[in-house]
Amino acid sequence: MYTFNELKKAAKKDMSGYPVYRLAVVGDCATQHISQAFKGYAHCEGIALEVLDTDYDQILAQITDASSEIYSFGPDALCIIMCSEKLYDAFTRTAEEQRGEFAEKKASEISSLWECFKRHRSGAKLIQFNFPELDDRVMGNYGGIYSGSFIYQQRLLNMKLSELASECAGVSILDASYVQNMMGRNSFCDSKLYYSAKMPFSLSAIPALACELTGIVKAAMAKMVKCVVLDLDNTLWGGVIGDDGVDGIEIGELGTGHAYAAFQEWLKELTKTGIILAVCSKNDEGKAKEPFISHPEMVLRLEDFAIFVANWEDKASNIRYIAKTLNLGLDSFVFIDDNPFEREQVRAMIPQITVPEMPEDPAEYVGYLRSCDLFERLVVSEADKDRTRQYREEAGRAVLKAHYEDYDDYLKDLDMEAVAAAFDEFHYPRIAQLSQRSNQFNLRTVRLSEEEVRDLALSDEHLTLYFSLKDRFGDHGLISAVILKISGDEGFIVNWFMSCRVLKRGMEEFIINTLVERAYKKGIKKIRAEYKRSAKNNMVSGIYDKMGFTALSDDEETKEYILNISGYTPQKTHIKESLA
Amino acid sequence: MSREEILKKVNDIFHDVFDDEDIVVTEETTAEDVEDWDSLMHITLISEIESEFGFKFKMKDVVGMANVGEMLDIIEESMA
């Protein structure tokens, strides 16, 4: 963890050329130090964070006044820092007979602040600190069960905030309470700093809080981990499978095997949130797979991995191969290996990959990785729950493909069926997620929050379409969306994004065919479109040309197109439409 | 640790906190003498000295220290 002083220096770094993110900070306590640390930490993670730190105790005024500093600053996110000390003051000033409703009242006050901010600045994110536990101990342990005590109401309030945030699109709770639990209250705060300067956090707590904030900002900027690549020997089990054999490795309830089993358990939980696992091991493939098939106490099984690579090649090349096969960027990879030499080599060869410096003792694996907080995210969608299966099926398709001489025959035999429908409530989270996650197949890189997706769905001026695809190997789920803005008899494609997993199956063609047909039914005669270059979307720079659009300009950065529907010939595709 | 050694260490902390190698502090140095030594920097300075010397200032020290010399007195006292 960085020290405060290191972050203060990092905050001065020149970040020109890095992606910019604008954060406004309001608090009922002194926020100058933490704002500096936010900036510094984000700089260390490659984000040019611009921070507006507002004056002490101005939360209400800043949020409710539409002409306040925060709104003229134009933030991408607002961070609201409320401290437990102030909460305690409010509690002690509450009449005793009303203390039982304290949390309820406070939670509704806070959520009305959120609503107000969202009205004034729709689409921006909100990052709300929760309340680190402060127990006045005036009734000892009894306070924990007495609803009129501060600790009882504070715990309730934290829970209520979580509940409200889960229902309020765009709100993240920064779990300051977790940070305090990890550090202990005596290190987390320094009373004299609170009394003399209204600082509720010690300078050693501030970097840890800044780390959490940066994680949330990164997730909001779609910089998320998607795949964890794992070594096997002495990482997933104790011992060396090639030497010790299936019966000799340490895994399971007994002895040191328990630590490895717990680590596998943790990895399995990751897969349930949409993180995919891959194996990269220096081993014979047959031997390496044995424990997954026949050891009764292994938690992870072969089907938990999207891809399994065991050979004697160097790991960096294997990881590149894995990334290519799964069609994922290496900056979304984490590599876990107990061997420091392997880690160093991978770091040197693939600078964009994250390689945690694993502790020597396997008992520390889980605790250490938890503390790294690598898996921040804004949402878990239905599709996340079986992402591994989707990627495994992808591998199956790759094998089938190898049997066909002609790609077109292969596509025909996939029996593909797609659904095309207007955005609906059930799919808002997934559509927002896809817009945030798609970097390569994203024509204008317009990121959408769940709330914006809803607004588009309900707008009369937009034709929205999402697409899902299945074939004989399985269901890909929702993989693309198109938004057409209608003005008169003209439409403009505000954005089109698609998951790269379904590239070159005829999906692009199917989507444009469907879009043209639906637009035509709405009385639209011309469709305009635009390609806006980003650092990652070169792949689709010529897609509109391919789909039969006419280029109007050929600027390197933005290309404009038009399509006259009357002259459109449907593109060839083997995908059939099915009903939602 | 002698008073000179403490002063040397404190001076190093000043360099680090103010990010300025040219600062030379003496027993008589006050906040007036060092550019940027405001209340924010003061808190950073206090916290860095605490972690370097492994003790905690009292609240009255934080607001009451008149110059670096008094800061050294408190550090010395903590080591006694």
XYZ file of C-alpha atoms in Angstrom:
660
model
C 0.000 0.000 0.000
C 1.234 3.473 -0.843
C 1.873 5.941 1.984
C 0.003 9.216 2.094
C 3.163 11.101 1.250
C 3.785 8.973 -1.839
C 0.237 9.666 -2.998
C 0.674 13.364 -2.371
C 3.688 13.320 -4.688
C 1.895 11.201 -7.275
C -0.927 13.756 -7.271
C 1.508 16.256 -8.792
C 2.482 13.981 -11.684
C 1.827 15.179 -15.212
C -0.877 12.880 -16.536
C -1.374 14.304 -20.016
C -2.222 11.545 -22.440
C -4.010 9.435 -19.808
C -7.807 9.058 -19.729
C -9.440 11.841 -17.710
C -12.075 11.362 -15.016
C -13.647 14.193 -13.048
C -14.504 13.657 -9.399
C -16.200 16.105 -7.053
C -15.850 15.504 -3.311
C -18.270 16.730 -0.658
C -18.067 15.884 3.025
C -19.288 16.753 6.492
C -15.654 16.604 7.620
C -12.253 17.865 6.412
C -11.642 16.295 3.005
C -8.488 18.019 1.716
C -6.111 15.162 2.538
C -8.327 12.433 1.214
C -8.992 14.384 -1.983
C -5.257 14.668 -2.559
C -4.894 10.942 -1.985
C -7.740 10.150 -4.408
C -5.908 12.062 -7.092
C -2.553 10.474 -6.293
C -3.892 6.940 -6.195
C -5.728 7.335 -9.499
C -2.533 8.704 -11.061
C -0.669 5.605 -9.906
C -3.301 3.523 -11.697
C -3.017 5.454 -14.957
C -6.082 7.688 -14.607
C -5.812 11.467 -14.940
C -8.228 12.192 -12.107
C -9.362 15.802 -11.794
C -10.620 16.436 -8.280
C -12.840 19.232 -7.032
C -12.584 19.303 -3.255
C -15.377 21.426 -1.791
C -15.430 23.324 1.500
C -16.095 21.757 4.863
C -19.664 20.647 5.615
C -21.337 21.840 2.423
C -23.018 18.608 1.329
C -26.576 19.883 1.284
C -25.792 23.255 -0.282
C -23.579 21.769 -2.991
C -26.055 19.078 -3.991
C -29.338 20.982 -3.829
C -28.187 24.211 -5.492
C -28.136 23.683 -9.261
C -25.630 26.510 -9.668
C -23.157 25.202 -7.063
C -19.465 24.501 -7.663
C -19.945 20.787 -8.182
C -22.355 21.260 -11.061
C -20.255 23.891 -12.784
C -17.289 21.536 -12.406
C -19.246 18.926 -14.407
C -18.202 15.780 -12.550
C -18.256 12.227 -13.896
C -18.791 11.199 -10.289
C -19.592 12.718 -6.934
C -18.082 11.268 -3.783
C -20.049 11.902 -0.584
C -18.032 11.473 2.591
C -20.012 11.410 5.816
C -18.251 10.545 9.045
C -19.477 8.445 11.964
C -18.526 11.182 14.443
C -21.031 13.602 12.903
C -23.591 10.843 12.727
C -23.098 10.278 16.444
C -23.655 13.985 17.154
C -26.923 13.829 15.238
C -27.909 10.707 17.160
C -27.269 12.196 20.600
C -29.355 15.220 19.632
C -32.271 12.946 18.734
C -34.976 12.592 21.370
C -34.765 9.178 22.989
C -38.192 8.054 21.883
C -37.218 8.729 18.266
C -33.880 6.947 18.283
C -35.425 3.685 17.147
C -36.213 5.321 13.785
C -32.875 7.123 13.457
C -31.414 4.888 10.732
C -34.610 4.907 8.726
C -34.769 8.704 8.745
C -31.099 9.201 7.991
C -31.188 6.692 5.122
C -34.084 8.479 3.499
C -32.295 11.837 3.903
C -29.236 10.429 2.187
C -31.156 8.801 -0.622
C -33.021 12.013 -1.303
C -29.606 13.664 -1.727
C -28.780 10.995 -4.299
C -32.016 11.599 -6.154
C -31.404 15.330 -6.133
C -27.886 14.924 -7.529
C -29.140 12.599 -10.239
C -31.812 15.107 -11.267
C -29.231 17.847 -11.654
C -26.600 15.699 -13.297
C -28.110 12.608 -14.844
C -25.728 9.910 -15.914
C -23.022 10.835 -13.392
C -21.964 8.307 -10.768
C -22.383 8.615 -7.046
C -19.919 7.163 -4.586
C -21.280 7.199 -1.049
C -19.044 6.380 1.946
C -20.772 4.203 4.496
C -20.160 4.581 8.233
C -17.213 2.843 9.929
C -18.507 1.442 13.191
C -18.173 3.664 16.213
C -19.501 2.099 19.380
C -19.885 4.403 22.378
C -20.133 1.320 24.649
C -22.455 3.121 27.024
C -24.275 -0.127 27.516
C -21.498 -2.556 26.638
C -22.443 -5.541 24.539
C -26.118 -4.916 25.161
C -25.930 -2.020 22.681
C -25.677 -4.579 19.907
C -29.204 -5.835 20.534
C -30.872 -2.672 21.840
C -32.547 -0.793 18.998
C -32.233 2.538 20.812
C -28.406 2.375 20.864
C -26.130 4.167 18.434
C -24.272 1.063 17.280
C -27.548 -0.708 16.513
C -28.840 2.213 14.452
C -25.509 2.686 12.717
C -25.318 -0.945 11.612
C -28.898 -0.709 10.441
C -28.112 2.466 8.523
C -25.195 0.843 6.700
C -27.454 -2.027 5.710
C -30.195 0.342 4.589
C -27.750 2.326 2.463
C -26.681 -0.883 0.737
C -30.298 -1.762 0.114
C -31.113 1.680 -1.285
C -27.998 1.704 -3.461
C -28.931 -1.656 -4.954
C -32.194 -0.099 -6.128
C -30.707 3.176 -7.284
C -28.820 2.957 -10.583
C -25.397 4.555 -10.610
C -24.825 4.574 -6.849
C -21.860 2.715 -5.374
C -21.242 2.372 -1.674
C -17.602 2.782 -0.709
C -17.271 0.401 2.180
C -15.309 2.535 4.639
C -16.552 0.190 7.327
C -14.694 -2.692 5.671
C -11.501 -0.635 5.533
C -11.788 0.090 9.244
C -12.430 -3.583 10.003
C -9.243 -4.536 8.192
C -7.121 -1.900 9.969
C -8.776 -1.734 13.349
C -10.403 1.450 14.605
C -7.325 2.630 16.487
C -5.269 2.810 13.305
C -8.172 3.950 11.159
C -8.742 7.162 13.052
C -6.686 9.521 15.161
C -8.950 11.315 17.641
C -6.780 14.382 17.953
C -6.969 14.909 14.192
C -10.734 14.747 14.379
C -11.012 17.126 17.327
C -8.412 19.601 16.125
C -8.950 19.439 12.359
C -12.230 17.545 11.782
C -10.376 14.732 10.058
C -12.149 11.416 10.718
C -9.409 9.315 9.088
C -5.762 8.894 10.070
C -3.164 9.420 7.381
C -2.602 5.665 7.279
C -6.305 4.981 6.591
C -6.470 7.474 3.752
C -4.438 5.457 1.198
C -6.611 2.388 1.860
C -9.764 4.433 1.265
C -8.234 5.970 -1.859
C -7.521 2.446 -3.109
C -11.210 1.548 -2.758
C -12.311 4.723 -4.506
C -9.894 4.140 -7.381
C -11.257 0.624 -7.801
C -14.778 1.967 -8.204
C -13.616 4.663 -10.635
C -11.757 2.060 -12.686
C -14.852 -0.112 -12.868
C -16.866 2.933 -13.940
C -14.307 3.463 -16.694
C -14.715 -0.182 -17.702
C -11.207 -1.117 -16.567
C -12.099 -4.440 -15.048
C -10.525 -7.834 -14.609
C -12.179 -10.489 -16.775
C -9.886 -13.496 -16.555
C -7.651 -15.082 -13.919
C -4.841 -17.282 -15.232
C -3.659 -19.862 -12.718
C -0.583 -21.931 -12.220
C -1.194 -25.434 -10.767
C 1.641 -26.931 -8.680
C 1.940 -25.195 -5.295
C -0.683 -22.685 -6.393
C -3.923 -24.675 -6.660
C -2.569 -27.589 -4.633
C 0.495 -28.366 -2.535
C 3.211 -30.417 -4.216
C 4.097 -31.226 -7.808
C 1.630 -33.395 -9.709
C 4.330 -34.748 -12.024
C 6.381 -36.016 -9.053
C 3.841 -36.642 -6.309
C 0.936 -38.044 -8.354
C -2.784 -37.541 -7.689
C -2.596 -39.285 -4.308
C 0.445 -37.311 -3.205
C -0.681 -33.721 -3.701
C -2.032 -31.677 -0.802
C -5.638 -30.659 -1.253
C -8.723 -31.072 0.916
C -9.805 -30.771 4.515
C -6.692 -32.140 6.136
C -3.414 -30.437 6.968
C -2.018 -27.812 4.625
C -4.377 -29.052 1.917
C -7.115 -27.029 3.599
C -5.497 -23.716 2.615
C -5.445 -24.756 -1.054
C -9.052 -25.970 -0.871
C -10.079 -22.594 0.581
C -8.232 -20.844 -2.233
C -10.071 -22.972 -4.820
C -13.346 -22.201 -3.054
C -12.608 -18.482 -3.398
C -11.780 -18.848 -7.086
C -15.017 -20.741 -7.604
C -16.923 -17.820 -6.065
C -15.180 -15.514 -8.540
C -16.517 -17.547 -11.453
C -20.053 -16.925 -10.178
C -19.566 -13.203 -10.689
C -18.508 -13.588 -14.320
C -14.735 -13.806 -13.885
C -13.376 -16.612 -16.024
C -10.550 -18.925 -15.008
C -7.786 -20.343 -17.169
C -4.955 -22.738 -16.425
C -1.407 -22.035 -17.556
C 0.969 -24.647 -16.216
C 4.305 -26.196 -17.084
C 3.180 -29.802 -17.067
C 2.080 -32.652 -19.309
C -1.522 -31.928 -20.119
C -2.806 -35.400 -19.194
C -1.109 -35.392 -15.800
C -2.141 -31.831 -15.072
C -5.805 -32.619 -15.678
C -5.868 -35.748 -13.503
C -6.587 -34.124 -10.115
C -9.508 -32.180 -11.626
C -10.991 -35.444 -12.869
C -10.214 -37.957 -10.167
C -9.214 -36.287 -6.878
C -12.317 -36.357 -4.662
C -11.375 -33.261 -2.674
C -10.670 -30.852 -5.499
C -13.135 -27.954 -5.417
C -12.481 -26.784 -8.975
C -13.257 -29.137 -11.829
C -12.337 -28.964 -15.501
C -15.667 -27.308 -16.362
C -14.756 -24.349 -14.139
C -12.045 -23.338 -16.599
C -12.648 -21.669 -19.912
C -9.338 -22.924 -21.229
C -6.671 -25.302 -19.976
C -3.115 -24.861 -21.199
C -0.460 -27.249 -19.892
C 2.766 -27.621 -21.854
C 6.443 -26.734 -21.600
C 6.353 -23.437 -23.463
C 7.115 -20.220 -21.616
C 4.187 -18.800 -19.696
C 4.095 -15.399 -21.353
C 3.531 -16.993 -24.781
C 0.869 -19.281 -23.328
C -0.920 -16.348 -21.724
C -0.891 -14.481 -25.029
C -2.363 -17.582 -26.663
C -5.096 -17.753 -23.992
C -5.963 -14.069 -24.494
C -6.159 -14.560 -28.234
C -8.332 -17.673 -27.993
C -10.747 -16.025 -25.563
C -10.626 -12.770 -27.488
C -9.910 -10.713 -24.355
C -7.447 -7.881 -23.817
C -4.392 -8.684 -21.694
C -5.070 -5.621 -19.544
C -8.101 -7.498 -18.201
C -5.937 -10.442 -17.044
C -4.601 -11.408 -13.624
C -1.849 -14.021 -13.419
C -1.413 -16.046 -10.233
C 1.679 -18.143 -9.694
C 3.594 -19.101 -6.556
C 6.908 -18.912 -8.411
C 8.571 -15.470 -8.290
C 10.641 -16.174 -11.430
C 7.562 -16.974 -13.492
C 5.838 -13.870 -12.161
C 8.804 -11.670 -13.021
C 9.057 -13.104 -16.513
C 5.370 -12.590 -17.224
C 5.503 -9.038 -15.856
C 8.475 -8.245 -18.048
C 6.990 -9.743 -21.203
C 3.398 -8.527 -20.722
C 3.485 -5.180 -18.920
C -0.286 -4.630 -19.053
C -1.143 -7.782 -17.061
C -1.720 -7.672 -13.284
C 0.549 -10.043 -11.358
C -0.069 -10.084 -7.590
C 3.050 -10.676 -5.510
C 1.738 -13.854 -3.887
C 2.822 -14.518 -0.295
C 5.072 -17.525 0.272
C 2.703 -19.179 2.703
C -0.379 -20.692 1.004
C -2.321 -19.945 4.208
C -2.063 -16.269 3.207
C -3.223 -16.690 -0.409
C -6.900 -15.853 0.081
C -6.363 -13.075 2.606
C -3.761 -11.447 0.427
C -5.857 -11.586 -2.739
C -8.871 -10.225 -0.881
C -6.785 -7.288 0.250
C -5.632 -6.636 -3.334
C -9.225 -5.801 -4.285
C -8.728 -6.618 -7.957
C -12.315 -7.441 -8.777
C -14.245 -4.221 -8.327
C -17.386 -4.039 -10.450
C -20.577 -2.025 -10.743
C -23.058 -4.768 -11.492
C -23.488 -8.550 -11.677
C -25.825 -9.582 -14.483
C -27.536 -12.880 -15.249
C -25.074 -13.476 -18.069
C -22.147 -13.209 -15.635
C -23.323 -16.258 -13.759
C -22.314 -18.690 -16.469
C -19.684 -16.844 -18.393
C -17.252 -19.740 -18.030
C -19.715 -21.992 -19.839
C -20.006 -19.479 -22.660
C -16.266 -19.364 -23.117
C -15.995 -23.145 -22.935
C -18.599 -23.474 -25.654
C -16.535 -21.028 -27.633
C -13.624 -23.431 -27.370
C -15.945 -26.247 -28.600
C -16.852 -24.173 -31.638
C -13.187 -23.612 -32.351
C -12.707 -27.388 -32.486
C -15.720 -27.916 -34.771
C -14.476 -25.137 -37.006
C -11.257 -27.018 -37.539
C -13.254 -29.854 -39.186
C -14.752 -27.678 -41.871
C -12.984 -26.797 -45.063
C -15.430 -24.056 -45.821
C -16.246 -21.451 -43.184
C -19.650 -20.843 -44.696
C -20.628 -24.522 -44.279
C -19.513 -24.314 -40.699
C -21.703 -21.302 -40.046
C -24.684 -23.003 -41.676
C -24.252 -26.034 -39.425
C -24.122 -23.952 -36.264
C -27.953 -23.583 -36.439
C -27.820 -20.015 -35.205
C -30.921 -18.229 -34.015
C -31.080 -14.653 -32.826
C -33.586 -12.551 -30.947
C -33.979 -8.872 -31.799
C -36.132 -6.747 -29.520
C -36.483 -3.266 -28.088
C -34.687 -2.608 -24.754
C -36.782 -3.874 -21.863
C -36.471 -3.562 -18.127
C -35.165 -7.069 -17.647
C -32.181 -6.358 -19.908
C -31.202 -2.839 -18.735
C -28.341 -4.047 -16.493
C -26.819 -6.278 -19.159
C -27.097 -3.612 -21.879
C -25.408 -1.048 -19.630
C -22.727 -3.567 -18.748
C -22.083 -4.459 -22.390
C -21.782 -0.770 -23.292
C -19.178 -0.392 -20.563
C -17.300 -3.570 -21.325
C -17.112 -3.474 -25.101
C -14.017 -1.659 -26.233
C -13.167 -3.186 -29.591
C -16.564 -3.562 -31.229
C -17.915 -0.205 -30.161
C -18.549 2.268 -32.971
C -18.742 5.504 -31.000
C -17.708 4.303 -27.511
C -20.656 5.942 -25.801
C -20.828 4.386 -22.318
C -24.293 4.008 -20.846
C -25.405 3.725 -17.251
C -28.413 1.601 -16.422
C -30.418 4.751 -16.006
C -29.456 6.063 -19.431
C -30.401 2.737 -20.977
C -33.822 3.076 -19.384
C -34.199 6.653 -20.596
C -33.402 5.526 -24.149
C -35.849 2.647 -23.907
C -38.637 4.976 -22.834
C -37.816 7.719 -25.338
C -40.068 8.249 -28.358
C -37.201 9.606 -30.359
C -35.152 6.426 -30.243
C -35.405 3.021 -31.812
C -33.547 0.614 -29.561
C -32.642 -2.989 -30.320
C -30.809 -5.594 -28.340
C -29.705 -8.899 -29.825
C -29.136 -12.283 -28.304
C -27.772 -15.317 -30.096
C -27.800 -19.056 -29.589
C -26.494 -21.974 -31.595
C -26.286 -25.713 -31.223
C -23.513 -25.431 -28.670
C -25.359 -23.114 -26.357
C -26.682 -19.704 -25.587
C -24.507 -16.595 -25.923
C -27.111 -14.407 -24.225
C -27.394 -10.732 -25.005
C -24.409 -9.839 -27.167
C -25.180 -6.610 -28.969
C -27.248 -3.445 -28.931
C -28.005 -0.658 -31.391
C -29.533 2.732 -30.668
C -31.039 4.761 -33.470
C -32.021 8.397 -32.890
C -34.996 9.349 -35.030
C -35.583 12.803 -36.438
C -38.263 12.961 -39.110
C -37.559 10.356 -41.767
C -33.893 10.124 -40.805
C -32.211 7.922 -38.259
C -28.751 8.267 -36.713
C -26.941 5.330 -35.115
C -25.989 6.812 -31.738
C -24.046 3.691 -30.939
C -23.622 0.086 -31.875
C -21.640 -2.236 -29.685
C -21.187 -5.977 -29.681
C -19.374 -8.617 -27.724
C -16.325 -9.843 -29.643
C -17.222 -13.416 -28.784
C -19.669 -13.567 -31.697
C -17.565 -11.855 -34.343
C -17.725 -13.066 -37.924
C -20.698 -15.375 -37.558
C -22.981 -13.248 -39.688
C -24.240 -11.429 -36.586
C -23.102 -8.023 -37.878
C -25.075 -8.654 -41.073
C -28.111 -9.894 -39.176
C -28.088 -6.808 -36.969
C -27.944 -4.323 -39.843
C -30.609 -6.234 -41.785
C -32.901 -6.140 -38.768
C -32.162 -2.495 -38.022
C -32.935 -1.454 -41.584
C -36.170 -3.446 -41.589
C -37.385 -2.034 -38.247
C -36.389 1.493 -39.191
C -38.222 1.185 -42.501
C -41.382 0.130 -40.676
C -41.129 3.324 -38.647
C -41.102 5.376 -41.824
C -37.389 6.072 -41.868
C -35.833 6.530 -45.293
C -32.192 7.252 -44.527
C -29.854 5.996 -41.825
C -26.802 8.026 -40.929
C -23.957 6.448 -38.988
C -20.576 7.377 -37.637
C -17.385 5.614 -36.652
C -15.437 7.415 -33.938
C -11.891 6.178 -33.456
C -10.828 5.166 -29.940
C -7.626 3.528 -28.721
C -9.216 0.107 -29.105
C -11.891 0.056 -31.812
C -9.808 -0.083 -34.965
C -11.314 -3.523 -35.626
C -14.619 -1.944 -36.709
C -13.234 1.045 -38.607
C -14.527 -0.390 -41.887
C -17.671 -2.143 -40.703
C -20.159 0.337 -42.178
C -18.436 0.162 -45.581
C -18.816 -3.612 -45.417
C -22.488 -3.329 -44.518
C -23.264 -1.287 -47.613
C -23.245 2.239 -46.166
C -21.813 5.091 -48.248
C -18.951 7.037 -46.693
C -19.493 10.798 -46.654
C -16.166 11.749 -45.168
C -13.008 9.858 -44.488
C -11.390 11.637 -41.616
C -8.999 9.332 -39.710
C -10.771 10.042 -36.420
C -14.435 10.107 -37.429
C -16.003 8.658 -40.520
C -19.551 9.604 -41.439
C -21.868 7.384 -43.435
C -25.297 7.306 -44.976
C -27.575 4.522 -46.135
C -30.645 4.984 -48.311
C -33.031 2.282 -47.230
C -34.691 2.110 -50.672
C -31.403 1.008 -52.209
C -30.486 -1.531 -49.514
C -29.858 -5.174 -50.393
C -30.014 -7.389 -47.284
C -26.631 -8.798 -46.292
C -26.094 -12.530 -46.421
C -26.319 -14.329 -43.075
C -27.111 -17.828 -41.784
C -28.764 -16.527 -38.642
C -32.519 -16.987 -38.357
C -34.682 -14.735 -36.278
C -36.524 -16.231 -33.336
C -38.972 -14.568 -30.963
C -37.980 -13.135 -27.606
C 19.540 9.490 20.033
C 21.114 12.941 20.477
C 19.195 16.129 19.881
C 21.251 16.777 16.720
C 20.368 13.341 15.374
C 16.688 13.959 16.056
C 16.914 17.332 14.315
C 18.568 15.656 11.324
C 15.779 13.065 11.117
C 13.124 15.751 11.469
C 14.808 17.726 8.706
C 14.649 14.650 6.452
C 10.938 14.352 7.154
C 10.518 18.006 6.146
C 12.267 17.265 2.848
C 9.945 14.371 2.224
C 6.699 16.031 3.269
C 7.330 19.343 1.509
C 9.019 17.611 -1.391
C 11.829 20.150 -1.158
C 15.451 19.160 -0.483
C 16.523 22.727 0.214
C 14.673 23.179 3.486
C 17.011 23.628 6.470
C 15.202 23.630 9.798
C 16.694 24.801 13.079
C 15.410 24.913 16.633
C 13.996 28.375 15.893
C 12.175 27.527 12.650
C 8.440 28.309 12.720
C 5.601 27.762 10.249
C 6.183 31.296 9.019
C 9.648 30.368 7.763
C 8.670 27.439 5.561
C 6.654 28.060 2.447
C 3.545 25.832 2.265
C 3.593 25.024 5.985
C -0.146 25.474 6.460
C -2.557 23.580 8.666
C -2.894 20.788 6.103
C 0.840 20.289 5.838
C 1.074 20.476 9.599
C -1.136 17.417 9.939
C 0.877 15.508 7.366
C 4.064 16.489 9.168
C 2.709 15.431 12.561
C 1.606 12.059 11.244
C 4.943 11.411 9.523
C 6.902 12.285 12.673
C 4.665 10.013 14.715
C 5.270 7.047 12.472
C 8.999 7.743 12.181
C 9.556 8.018 15.946
C 6.792 5.637 17.022
C 4.800 7.782 19.432
C 1.665 9.946 19.409
C 1.547 13.709 19.865
C -1.100 14.981 22.227
C -3.808 17.246 20.879
C -2.453 20.261 22.739
C 0.979 19.663 21.171
C -0.508 19.669 17.686
C -2.018 23.094 18.120
C 0.485 24.459 20.623
C 3.983 23.894 19.210
C 5.579 27.285 18.602
C 8.694 26.158 16.722
C 10.772 23.144 15.719
C 12.632 23.312 19.025
C 9.431 22.587 20.937
C 8.728 19.760 18.533
C 12.134 18.293 19.389
C 11.369 18.655 23.122
C 8.259 16.536 22.713
C 10.086 13.919 20.638
C 12.897 13.737 23.207
C 10.404 13.417 26.028
C 8.700 10.515 24.242
C 12.019 8.676 24.099
C 12.897 9.236 27.736
